[in-house]
XYZ file of C-alpha atoms in Angstrom:
773
model
C -12.368 4.784 1.283
C -13.189 8.617 1.276
C -10.876 10.741 0.149
C -9.302 14.038 1.897
C -11.078 16.844 -0.397
C -14.619 14.530 -0.244
C -13.814 14.350 3.532
C -13.657 18.114 3.329
C -16.924 19.048 1.489
C -19.245 16.226 4.345
C -17.321 18.823 7.444
C -18.157 21.823 5.669
C -21.683 20.748 4.551
C -22.400 19.579 8.142
C -20.883 22.994 9.669
C -23.111 24.557 7.076
C -26.601 22.855 8.192
C -26.135 22.874 11.840
C -25.845 27.299 11.132
C -28.587 27.310 8.985
C -30.942 25.473 11.793
C -29.651 27.763 14.728
C -30.295 30.906 12.427
C -33.959 29.187 10.953
C -34.446 28.613 14.940
C -33.460 31.901 15.388
C -35.922 33.253 12.966
C -38.861 31.254 14.148
C -38.526 32.194 18.023
C -38.136 35.817 16.909
C -41.768 35.711 15.368
C -43.319 34.711 18.842
C -44.318 36.680 21.212
C -42.056 37.405 24.875
C -45.098 35.465 26.233
C -45.249 32.378 24.192
C -41.291 32.346 24.163
C -41.515 32.076 28.808
C -44.406 29.548 28.111
C -41.951 27.560 25.857
C -39.472 27.899 28.013
C -41.498 26.634 30.917
C -42.785 23.443 29.154
C -39.520 22.601 27.530
C -38.864 18.558 27.904
C -35.333 18.044 27.011
C -34.499 14.158 24.667
C -31.422 14.118 26.123
C -31.940 14.019 29.512
C -35.295 14.307 30.555
C -35.664 17.552 32.006
C -35.151 21.305 30.881
C -32.010 22.379 29.347
C -29.518 22.878 32.312
C -30.647 21.140 34.255
C -29.544 17.589 32.659
C -27.108 15.540 35.126
C -25.061 13.273 33.986
C -22.123 10.857 35.942
C -19.125 11.971 33.523
C -16.137 10.814 35.497
C -17.773 9.719 38.543
C -18.977 12.567 39.115
C -22.489 14.191 38.405
C -22.064 17.368 36.500
C -24.528 18.953 34.001
C -24.438 17.714 30.367
C -23.692 21.053 29.161
C -20.401 21.988 31.827
C -18.978 18.565 31.201
C -15.888 19.166 29.160
C -16.616 16.293 27.107
C -18.518 14.612 24.281
C -21.761 12.576 26.421
C -25.117 12.143 25.248
C -27.804 11.177 27.969
C -30.831 9.099 26.789
C -33.968 9.272 29.673
C -36.708 6.406 29.119
C -39.266 8.507 27.816
C -36.173 8.745 24.871
C -35.684 5.156 24.790
C -39.323 3.940 24.403
C -40.222 6.348 21.936
C -37.461 4.723 19.488
C -38.127 1.696 20.653
C -34.370 0.894 22.027
C -34.141 -2.375 24.118
C -31.076 -2.836 24.197
C -27.381 -1.653 22.727
C -27.792 -3.389 19.332
C -30.873 -0.512 19.191
C -28.543 2.319 19.704
C -27.327 2.612 16.169
C -28.051 5.953 14.356
C -29.460 8.173 18.094
C -25.657 8.719 19.606
C -23.425 10.369 17.062
C -20.195 8.275 16.058
C -22.406 5.135 17.408
C -22.470 2.532 15.954
C -23.462 -1.528 16.942
C -23.648 -4.243 14.786
C -24.079 -8.216 15.811
C -20.968 -10.336 15.093
C -21.327 -14.100 14.432
C -25.076 -13.655 15.221
C -24.980 -14.131 19.486
C -22.114 -11.123 19.681
C -22.263 -7.595 19.712
C -19.517 -5.251 18.476
C -19.705 -1.902 19.505
C -17.891 0.664 17.902
C -17.732 4.970 19.011
C -15.462 6.796 16.416
C -14.338 3.945 14.642
C -12.754 2.373 17.190
C -14.256 -1.028 17.535
C -14.150 -4.515 18.975
C -12.425 -6.512 15.710
C -11.173 -10.190 18.582
C -15.078 -11.164 19.735
C -13.854 -14.163 18.605
C -10.760 -14.417 20.681
C -12.254 -15.174 24.094
C -10.161 -13.154 26.844
C -9.546 -9.802 24.264
C -11.609 -7.018 26.011
C -13.638 -4.829 24.300
C -12.897 -1.296 23.076
C -16.258 0.551 24.850
C -16.206 -0.485 28.254
C -19.888 -0.996 29.197
C -21.440 -0.205 32.758
C -24.618 -1.032 34.789
C -24.970 2.071 37.674
C -21.252 1.771 37.840
C -20.152 -1.754 37.402
C -18.316 -2.662 35.223
C -19.746 -5.636 33.209
C -16.797 -8.176 31.996
C -18.678 -9.934 29.402
C -20.065 -8.027 26.623
C -22.736 -10.669 26.155
C -24.139 -8.808 28.468
C -24.971 -6.391 25.704
C -28.143 -8.577 24.176
C -30.183 -7.656 27.303
C -32.707 -5.340 27.832
C -32.483 -1.670 29.332
C -35.041 -2.738 31.852
C -36.227 0.310 34.026
C -33.466 2.232 33.060
C -33.987 5.830 34.107
C -30.914 7.126 31.709
C -28.878 5.813 29.300
C -25.204 7.871 28.628
C -22.771 7.380 25.515
C -19.442 9.248 26.610
C -17.101 9.570 23.769
C -13.109 9.100 23.284
C -10.880 7.338 24.906
C -11.747 7.038 28.821
C -8.273 6.241 30.732
C -8.594 7.788 34.297
C -11.925 6.916 36.294
C -13.826 3.871 33.841
C -13.161 0.549 34.913
C -10.628 -1.717 33.198
C -9.570 1.320 30.806
C -11.236 2.176 28.023
C -10.188 2.937 24.024
C -13.174 4.076 23.028
C -15.894 5.054 25.501
C -18.202 4.566 27.747
C -21.857 3.232 27.727
C -23.458 3.789 31.718
C -26.517 2.434 32.516
C -28.323 3.980 35.448
C -31.224 1.992 36.449
C -34.257 3.520 38.817
C -32.887 3.317 42.333
C -35.024 1.930 45.051
C -37.275 4.847 46.652
C -37.277 4.547 50.761
C -40.813 6.142 51.202
C -43.137 5.586 48.237
C -45.033 2.400 47.427
C -44.763 2.507 43.434
C -45.356 0.306 40.540
C -45.438 0.010 36.575
C -47.237 -3.209 35.034
C -47.252 -2.962 30.954
C -48.035 -5.661 27.911
C -47.209 -5.058 24.104
C -47.755 -7.485 21.416
C -47.513 -6.666 17.938
C -45.914 -8.104 14.914
C -44.481 -11.827 14.030
C -46.359 -12.747 17.121
C -44.009 -10.447 19.239
C -45.531 -10.547 23.626
C -43.268 -8.445 25.784
C -44.678 -8.455 29.300
C -42.787 -5.758 31.752
C -44.109 -5.930 36.056
C -42.257 -3.461 38.085
C -42.448 -2.551 41.670
C -40.688 -0.815 44.636
C -42.008 -1.412 48.408
C -40.350 0.515 51.468
C -39.782 -1.965 53.776
C -38.941 0.113 56.381
C -40.340 4.151 56.069
C -36.580 5.972 55.754
C -34.317 3.181 55.543
C -34.757 -0.357 53.643
C -36.199 -0.296 50.337
C -36.487 -3.385 47.946
C -36.913 -2.450 44.040
C -37.783 -5.529 41.440
C -38.047 -5.424 37.817
C -39.061 -8.326 35.303
C -39.190 -8.337 31.159
C -40.354 -11.635 29.283
C -40.182 -10.753 25.359
C -40.700 -13.096 22.719
C -41.250 -12.780 18.690
C -40.958 -15.534 15.877
C -38.001 -15.697 13.561
C -37.542 -12.358 11.745
C -36.781 -14.901 8.557
C -36.237 -19.101 7.991
C -35.015 -21.507 7.106
C -35.845 -22.894 3.995
C -33.933 -26.404 3.699
C -34.918 -26.751 6.566
C -39.337 -26.561 5.915
C -39.287 -23.148 7.995
C -37.379 -23.456 10.924
C -37.671 -19.642 12.704
C -34.343 -18.035 12.647
C -33.601 -15.102 14.715
C -36.590 -15.408 16.846
C -36.196 -14.171 20.322
C -37.130 -16.129 23.834
C -35.478 -13.535 26.292
C -36.236 -13.440 30.555
C -34.881 -10.574 32.613
C -35.245 -9.681 35.836
C -33.679 -7.356 38.779
C -33.834 -6.500 42.080
C -32.710 -4.076 44.520
C -32.239 -3.339 47.904
C -31.190 -0.777 49.268
C -30.870 0.077 53.210
C -29.545 4.005 54.393
C -30.000 3.975 58.532
C -28.930 7.539 58.534
C -27.673 10.465 55.664
C -24.416 9.033 55.566
C -24.068 5.701 54.768
C -25.946 3.739 52.244
C -25.752 0.279 50.797
C -27.058 -1.438 47.621
C -27.566 -5.291 46.513
C -28.333 -6.114 43.547
C -28.754 -9.252 41.855
C -29.623 -9.451 38.409
C -30.161 -11.902 35.271
C -30.448 -12.216 31.447
C -31.383 -15.881 30.238
C -32.661 -16.322 26.614
C -33.380 -19.755 24.892
C -33.595 -18.897 20.890
C -32.493 -20.883 17.905
C -29.426 -19.399 15.470
C -29.653 -16.027 14.276
C -30.037 -14.756 10.530
C -26.473 -14.813 8.462
C -26.846 -15.133 5.121
C -23.836 -16.726 2.789
C -23.280 -14.058 0.479
C -23.865 -17.487 -2.279
C -27.065 -18.700 -1.405
C -29.251 -19.263 -4.007
C -32.013 -17.829 -2.510
C -33.285 -14.004 -3.829
C -35.258 -13.200 -0.465
C -32.741 -11.893 1.992
C -35.495 -13.335 5.032
C -35.144 -16.744 3.431
C -31.915 -18.965 3.952
C -30.018 -21.873 2.704
C -29.031 -23.758 5.522
C -29.737 -27.147 6.468
C -28.499 -27.358 10.320
C -31.236 -25.859 12.723
C -28.621 -23.890 14.930
C -29.827 -22.510 18.525
C -28.302 -20.788 21.137
C -28.597 -20.064 24.874
C -27.594 -17.166 27.402
C -27.074 -16.717 30.790
C -26.211 -13.752 32.493
C -25.537 -14.046 36.545
C -24.350 -9.914 38.378
C -24.831 -9.874 42.342
C -23.011 -6.176 43.410
C -22.788 -5.205 46.203
C -22.367 -0.729 46.376
C -21.097 0.539 49.626
C -21.709 4.460 50.136
C -20.382 6.970 53.229
C -20.328 10.313 53.922
C -17.143 12.418 55.249
C -18.194 15.509 54.749
C -14.870 16.312 53.334
C -14.896 13.153 51.138
C -17.627 10.854 49.772
C -16.302 6.546 50.106
C -17.712 3.874 47.614
C -17.280 0.901 47.478
C -18.586 -1.620 44.625
C -18.243 -5.165 44.745
C -19.014 -7.564 41.840
C -19.569 -11.069 40.504
C -20.728 -12.024 37.457
C -21.595 -15.829 35.814
C -21.893 -15.154 31.816
C -22.426 -18.690 29.540
C -23.298 -19.177 26.076
C -23.726 -22.117 24.189
C -24.639 -23.219 20.842
C -24.853 -24.812 17.723
C -24.069 -23.666 14.038
C -24.701 -24.260 10.537
C -20.885 -22.933 9.941
C -21.661 -22.434 5.975
C -24.762 -21.417 5.886
C -25.348 -23.498 3.194
C -26.731 -27.238 2.688
C -24.882 -29.855 1.198
C -26.154 -29.280 -1.977
C -25.041 -26.080 -2.899
C -21.641 -26.392 -0.977
C -20.376 -30.055 -1.212
C -16.622 -29.415 -0.624
C -17.141 -27.372 2.283
C -19.649 -28.181 4.161
C -19.042 -27.097 7.971
C -20.909 -27.428 10.493
C -20.833 -26.701 14.467
C -22.563 -29.118 16.918
C -21.504 -27.176 19.715
C -19.114 -24.140 20.246
C -19.566 -22.091 23.692
C -18.031 -20.009 27.070
C -18.135 -19.985 30.108
C -16.973 -17.091 32.097
C -16.565 -15.762 35.716
C -15.503 -12.845 36.864
C -14.781 -10.895 40.261
C -14.544 -6.793 40.565
C -13.806 -4.410 43.476
C -13.694 -1.139 42.927
C -12.440 1.283 45.980
C -12.914 5.427 44.855
C -12.947 8.853 47.373
C -14.516 11.398 45.917
C -14.121 15.340 47.242
C -17.354 16.900 48.419
C -19.480 19.459 45.380
C -19.589 23.141 46.579
C -19.289 26.375 45.357
C -16.573 27.713 47.911
C -14.305 24.459 46.513
C -11.483 25.776 43.914
C -10.265 22.173 43.543
C -12.342 19.097 43.143
C -10.967 15.386 43.568
C -11.085 11.724 43.221
C -8.866 8.915 43.623
C -9.170 4.837 43.581
C -8.177 1.505 42.584
C -9.875 -1.463 40.381
C -9.294 -5.429 40.320
C -10.164 -7.133 38.055
C -9.941 -11.380 37.860
C -11.741 -13.422 35.160
C -11.780 -17.214 34.113
C -12.975 -18.022 30.535
C -13.345 -21.406 29.748
C -13.840 -22.016 26.104
C -14.777 -25.339 23.370
C -14.846 -25.568 19.723
C -16.955 -29.112 17.804
C -16.987 -29.132 14.135
C -17.409 -31.444 11.520
C -17.118 -31.253 7.133
C -18.180 -32.670 4.309
C -21.505 -33.874 5.911
C -23.479 -35.636 4.933
C -27.216 -35.476 6.502
C -27.045 -39.146 7.439
C -23.598 -38.665 9.218
C -23.712 -38.443 12.949
C -22.542 -35.024 14.354
C -21.876 -35.918 18.113
C -20.751 -33.397 20.479
C -17.373 -35.195 21.927
C -16.298 -33.779 24.580
C -13.029 -35.989 24.443
C -11.151 -38.211 21.930
C -13.093 -41.244 21.961
C -11.833 -44.610 22.000
C -11.158 -45.512 18.228
C -9.531 -41.679 16.880
C -11.642 -38.654 15.856
C -14.856 -39.654 12.829
C -13.727 -39.609 9.553
C -15.676 -36.691 8.968
C -14.086 -33.837 12.061
C -12.817 -30.833 11.049
C -11.367 -28.934 14.525
C -11.743 -29.370 18.316
C -10.442 -26.544 20.609
C -10.840 -26.341 24.138
C -9.107 -23.726 26.022
C -8.577 -21.632 29.474
C -7.673 -18.204 29.703
C -7.474 -16.165 33.038
C -6.693 -12.486 33.412
C -5.677 -10.203 36.256
C -6.018 -6.682 36.733
C -4.951 -4.085 38.919
C -5.472 0.118 38.573
C -4.956 2.964 40.605
C -6.127 6.204 39.458
C -6.582 9.790 40.044
C -8.015 13.078 38.425
C -8.885 15.928 39.833
C -10.253 19.645 38.122
C -8.937 23.180 39.419
C -11.109 26.263 39.282
C -8.780 29.438 38.051
C -11.989 31.560 37.839
C -16.149 30.883 37.910
C -15.292 30.683 34.149
C -11.832 28.703 33.682
C -10.971 25.272 34.199
C -8.318 22.797 34.308
C -8.444 19.009 34.688
C -6.097 16.136 35.269
C -5.352 12.930 36.159
C -3.759 9.602 35.586
C -3.660 6.197 35.676
C -1.328 3.012 36.337
C -2.880 0.010 34.799
C -0.667 -3.586 35.537
C -1.990 -6.696 33.939
C -1.560 -10.179 33.593
C -2.716 -13.099 31.155
C -2.678 -16.797 31.048
C -3.717 -18.800 28.346
C -4.301 -22.774 27.937
C -5.292 -24.169 24.283
C -5.560 -27.761 23.139
C -6.445 -28.469 19.507
C -8.322 -31.520 18.679
C -7.738 -33.734 22.047
C -3.727 -33.508 21.522
C -3.751 -35.390 18.263
C -1.804 -33.229 16.022
C -0.016 -31.984 18.924
C 0.617 -31.324 22.507
C -1.728 -28.262 24.176
C -0.261 -24.641 23.914
C 0.519 -22.567 26.853
C 1.550 -18.462 26.878
C 1.111 -15.579 29.224
C 1.768 -11.848 29.175
C 2.327 -8.768 31.797
C 1.664 -5.430 30.859
C 1.749 -1.986 32.278
C 0.830 0.878 30.778
C 0.100 4.812 32.034
C -2.895 6.592 30.558
C -4.653 10.148 31.735
C -5.746 12.733 30.840
C -5.972 16.997 30.191
C -8.597 19.806 29.602
C -9.069 23.470 29.268
C -12.516 24.453 29.963
C -14.425 28.169 29.174
C -17.281 29.637 29.873
C -17.964 32.224 27.342
C -21.393 32.925 28.716
C -23.397 30.285 31.689
C -24.683 29.109 28.202
C -21.897 28.649 25.938
C -18.831 26.764 26.555
C -15.753 25.789 24.782
C -13.298 22.717 25.698
C -9.630 21.353 24.650
C -8.664 18.105 25.599
C -5.978 15.242 25.159
C -6.721 11.632 26.664
C -5.210 8.117 26.491
C -7.016 5.025 26.886
C -5.684 1.640 26.042
C -7.179 -1.802 25.978
C -4.749 -4.690 27.274
C -3.442 -8.131 25.178
C -3.795 -10.949 25.751
C -2.917 -14.668 24.914
C -4.061 -15.999 21.615
C -6.140 -19.901 20.653
C -2.988 -21.325 18.716
C -0.233 -23.972 19.040
C 1.589 -24.020 16.113
C 0.799 -20.404 14.183
C 3.679 -18.870 11.466
C 2.587 -15.228 11.375
C 0.116 -14.427 14.254
C 1.836 -14.410 17.298
C 0.990 -16.685 20.701
C 0.100 -13.285 22.411
C -0.578 -9.824 21.316
C 0.055 -6.239 22.630
C -2.123 -3.690 23.908
C -3.852 -1.085 22.192
C -3.627 2.523 22.818
C -5.491 5.431 21.614
C -4.023 9.352 21.837
C -6.347 11.773 21.510
C -6.958 15.211 20.699
C -10.249 17.130 20.883
C -12.094 20.020 20.651
C -15.391 20.895 21.306
C -18.830 23.547 22.490
C -21.376 23.355 23.855
C -24.308 25.596 23.254
C -27.574 27.071 24.947
C -29.635 29.696 22.756
C -32.902 31.785 22.328
C -33.726 31.159 26.165
C -32.506 27.909 26.290
C -35.196 26.937 23.128
C -32.023 25.219 21.569
C -29.435 23.289 23.019
C -25.900 22.523 19.521
C -23.350 20.951 20.999
C -19.770 20.727 18.732
C -16.780 18.259 18.685
C -13.448 17.721 16.317
C -10.985 14.980 17.226
C -7.971 13.004 15.955
C -7.438 9.786 17.455
C -3.459 8.450 17.063
C -4.206 4.720 17.466
C -1.591 1.567 18.514
C -1.538 -1.500 17.918
C -4.951 -1.832 16.591
C -6.487 -5.467 17.427
C -8.271 -7.278 15.368
C -8.842 -11.153 14.500
C -5.652 -12.466 11.347
C -5.593 -15.390 9.814
C -2.495 -17.164 9.905
C -0.797 -19.629 6.785
C -1.228 -22.993 8.706
C -4.907 -23.358 9.127
C -6.903 -22.775 12.202
C -3.573 -21.487 13.696
C -5.158 -17.486 13.748
C -5.741 -14.745 16.248
C -6.011 -11.429 17.249
C -3.045 -9.836 15.759
C -1.990 -5.470 16.183
C -1.909 -2.976 13.454
C 0.721 -0.860 14.429
C 0.017 2.405 13.715
C -3.579 4.480 12.330
C -5.523 7.439 12.673
C -9.425 8.432 12.863
C -10.600 11.801 12.907
C -13.633 13.803 12.131
C -16.606 15.794 13.781
C -19.654 15.451 14.978
C -23.222 17.708 15.684
C -25.848 17.159 18.397
C -29.024 19.751 18.761
C -32.446 19.519 20.450
C -34.263 23.159 19.173
C -38.124 23.360 20.708
C -40.277 25.354 18.033
C -43.518 26.731 17.359
C -46.497 24.755 17.535
C -45.440 22.656 20.493
C -42.847 20.955 17.603
C -39.358 19.780 19.075
C -36.372 18.778 16.225
C -33.575 16.696 17.068
C -30.780 15.114 15.533
C -26.994 14.596 14.893
C -24.393 14.296 12.532
C -20.850 12.110 12.101
C -18.231 12.474 9.936
C -15.587 10.299 9.823
C -11.835 8.819 8.087
C -9.756 6.303 9.259
C -6.370 4.926 7.611
C -4.000 2.489 8.550
C -0.830 4.996 8.511
C 2.379 2.365 9.189
C 2.744 -0.852 6.515
C 1.751 -3.951 8.213
C 1.571 -7.603 6.404
C -1.150 -10.017 7.149
C -2.987 -12.642 5.166
C -6.100 -12.629 3.660
C -8.076 -15.938 4.433
C -10.700 -15.217 2.084
C -8.654 -14.112 -0.917
C -6.163 -17.696 -0.214
C -9.270 -20.136 0.303
C -10.842 -18.437 -2.856
C -7.108 -19.335 -4.719
C -6.802 -22.260 -3.736
C -10.901 -23.622 -4.862
C -9.946 -22.750 -7.882
C -6.909 -24.963 -8.121
C -9.168 -27.844 -6.715
C -7.511 -27.943 -3.074
C -10.403 -28.639 -0.449
C -10.764 -26.316 1.860
C -9.729 -28.755 4.660
C -6.896 -29.555 2.851
C -4.522 -28.405 4.745
C -0.708 -28.999 2.998
C -2.718 -27.373 -0.025
C -4.195 -24.737 2.211
C -0.942 -24.040 3.815
C 0.736 -22.936 0.188
C -2.293 -20.260 -0.881
C -2.333 -18.992 2.105
C 1.007 -17.924 2.107
C 0.320 -16.165 -1.748
C -2.089 -14.309 -0.360
C -0.155 -12.648 2.609
C -0.688 -8.503 1.473
C 0.708 -4.980 3.060
C -2.758 -3.174 4.052
C -1.176 -0.002 4.663
C -3.758 3.092 3.304
C -6.828 1.008 3.674
C -9.853 1.949 5.746
C -10.631 0.741 9.642
C -13.204 -1.603 10.326
C -17.084 0.269 11.080
C -16.092 4.146 10.161
C -18.738 5.239 7.610
C -17.924 8.254 6.776
C -21.512 9.650 7.457
C -24.255 9.229 9.917
C -26.412 10.732 11.414
C -30.892 10.905 12.248
C -33.312 12.965 12.333
C -36.543 13.158 14.398
C -39.399 15.262 14.746
C -41.849 15.238 17.674
C -45.135 16.790 18.538
C -47.285 16.859 21.518
C -50.766 18.044 21.990
C -53.122 19.149 25.046
C -56.681 18.777 24.928
C -58.612 20.672 27.104
C -59.786 17.568 29.481
C -55.239 17.571 30.369
C -54.751 14.071 28.461
C -52.247 14.434 25.814
C -51.434 13.119 22.619
C -47.471 12.356 21.497
C -46.594 11.729 17.768
C -43.140 10.881 16.851
C -41.451 10.426 13.541
C -37.473 9.513 12.773
C -35.078 8.750 10.171
C -31.810 7.175 11.016
C -29.169 7.376 8.118
C -26.132 4.728 8.231
C -23.048 5.586 5.812
C -20.952 2.796 3.990
C -18.398 1.367 6.049
C -15.952 -1.342 5.369
C -16.399 -3.983 8.351
C -12.724 -6.110 7.744
C -9.088 -4.343 7.318
C -8.920 -6.101 4.013
C -10.969 -3.577 2.120
C -12.240 -5.947 -0.813
C -14.646 -3.980 -2.893
C -16.395 -6.699 -3.499
C -16.375 -8.358 -0.363
C -16.089 -6.033 2.449
C -17.697 -3.264 1.241
C -21.600 -2.109 3.761
C -23.798 0.177 1.628
C -25.272 3.018 4.014
C -28.939 3.078 4.307
C -32.152 4.322 5.602
C -34.955 3.257 8.398
C -37.756 5.653 9.047
C -39.075 4.895 12.674
C -43.294 6.588 13.975
C -43.941 6.832 17.323
C -47.646 7.874 18.721
C -49.011 7.522 22.646
C -51.463 8.660 24.827
C -51.599 9.289 28.246
C -55.490 10.269 30.125
C -56.055 12.787 32.221
C -55.288 10.536 35.701
C -52.014 9.914 34.081
C -52.184 6.385 35.501
C -52.779 4.321 32.203
C -50.908 5.229 28.765
C -50.759 4.026 25.093
C -48.479 3.792 22.552
C -47.911 2.634 18.840
C -44.285 1.793 17.547
C -43.524 1.167 14.078
C -39.683 0.848 12.812
C -37.677 0.150 9.795
C -41.492 1.623 8.778
C -40.589 0.997 4.722
C -38.925 -2.195 5.381
C -36.235 -1.580 3.759
C -33.984 -4.895 3.852
C -30.086 -3.469 4.970
C -27.385 -5.450 5.275
C -26.322 -3.796 8.960
C -23.046 -6.387 9.090
C -21.482 -9.431 7.839
C -19.190 -11.743 8.632
C -16.382 -13.857 7.463
C -15.311 -16.950 9.050
C -11.828 -17.194 8.707
C -10.602 -19.866 10.233
C -11.306 -22.626 7.808
C -13.452 -22.688 5.412
C -13.609 -18.589 5.156
C -17.094 -18.349 4.263
C -19.109 -15.649 4.297
C -22.814 -14.259 5.368
C -24.932 -10.954 5.649
C -26.488 -9.818 8.660
C -30.164 -7.839 7.856
C -31.779 -5.137 9.969
C -34.973 -5.979 11.133
C -37.771 -5.625 9.621
C -40.738 -3.736 9.526
C -42.337 -4.023 13.415
C -46.105 -2.746 14.342
C -45.931 -2.705 18.416
C -48.530 -1.665 20.436
C -48.384 -1.462 24.466
C -50.417 -0.595 27.226
C -49.074 0.535 30.492
C -50.395 0.610 33.737
C -48.453 2.559 36.493
C -49.634 2.798 40.346
């Protein structure tokens, strides 16, 4: 855990570095002639927004505003920046956005954390993520959507800090909003691209836009199929591919706008993935190569998600009315080698899972009314209401101490002769959630330079859960329910020092709803868990210098964190679930800058320092310590009475521990050069360094188990555009030096308690050609 002195030193170093960059850039610009300066400003491209500095527009608080005028920490990445950094999905955003950490969990899910506020409850099917995910303003309910590609995207916006007023079902960490390219009512256009890379990667994308009735009706469609061989393999299975890809994504949108006041957009999107298992390498694996695993069960994963949505807009002159209706159906099914070893290396606890999966059906409905944006208006406002219904069905089948020739059928009901002798565990569960909320927010302009924002949201949440373990062989089904009401909101004050420099200060509260656990007879972990809240105080500054040649934004924040939700185990095996840590705190600072340098160079970077700590007494069970003690005594991992005894001895107070996924330092630097040929063609080259600092991955802070070392990655990008501009040729190289860094770990706390590491993808080199028409 980082002490206060070390943290203060990092903060001082960060601010000092930023100051040096400002002064250095100022000196460099002073050496340029006035004519050269004007030319540089005129051609300046903003890699955070695809436009000149000061022209970046984002949808902060559901309103389109200038990025440099929004009183919040926001990063906007346009399609060009995503391509240059080889960012295909949310998991690739590590290091590019200040304070953002994206890690895999259990192979199939993704954990998004912003400023240490993450998703430590992925094994509970009804628990909600801490960072809300939106596509074109549509709240995406199931986090399985984070696996799909950013397809035909205009930009990706990341708004950091609690969102307690206008976004989705509420959010304690922030929002990730994907803004896609919309149908054009006038132009026939399209793009075709194909890529080939290492590990036999192929990636084909086709996009088209067709005005069916010019000026009134248009359709836009895009399709992608991407696949590659595995980054790792199981040597026990003769080279069985792991971490392979075979993904298909498609989206179609129809826009109807019969007049200037009304528009209707219908969206249909599908994501389909059918792969082998992810590579989770047991920390006890005897194979020294991190890309070779000793697991003897051929795991697989199948994922499919549908999204259908209708967005209606009507302009009343005095306000704009918007309605967003969505239907979402997401399912994933998988088979895992739970212990990630073979029978020879783990004979007493060999554990496989021939089936686990979830099916989620959700409806969302949002209606809001927004005031027009006008220089003559002293008050900007938005009011709205949001409804969510989601139903989740899950099932798990597990066997233990299984010899290679022992059958492991996917049992869906109790067999006539009872449970098999090698039966480990099984559960069936159904959970439903209904959420209702109303919100309002307004910004009052005292003067052209001074503005005040206030907003509030009231949310009512209902959750019901039913679960049955082992088909009722050892006890009846369990039911639980919870009802919660929460008032959240925001106040902010912003002041423009000049047209190019502003200060802001804000307080905001976000919350994540509670829910029910899939347990039936626990002794420590309750059958329900409480809502989680974060109170944030943030101050920041947004600046443009030297005629828009430099943008430098800073923010510092303090979070008062209550009822932090995380997966906790119970003294009774398989009776764990989500628990709440009463009080914690997170504080830190971040900086983000972009600078146009002489000789057609561009420098972009960001840095974040964080500190987190559990500040209240809280006793919880470290299942790994318990299982190790039980094994040392000769206790089998599936001897319930023996395990219960040692689990009771492993309950500990975690006050003073660091929260998971809060690296003390993280950041990136990217240098881009653009060369213009005399014939009008251009050649772009880019080198990027991304650093992710060391962090803790469980609240127990075990130095030997929970500490993830920091790592750095180098990435390269080159592209050439001929004079006509229709064709484009690019080459991308990620993880250039083939770093075998650990990006995350996963401990199966329910049962055997083994721990496995997941590694960053190896070096990938990808060549792409695209044609636009």
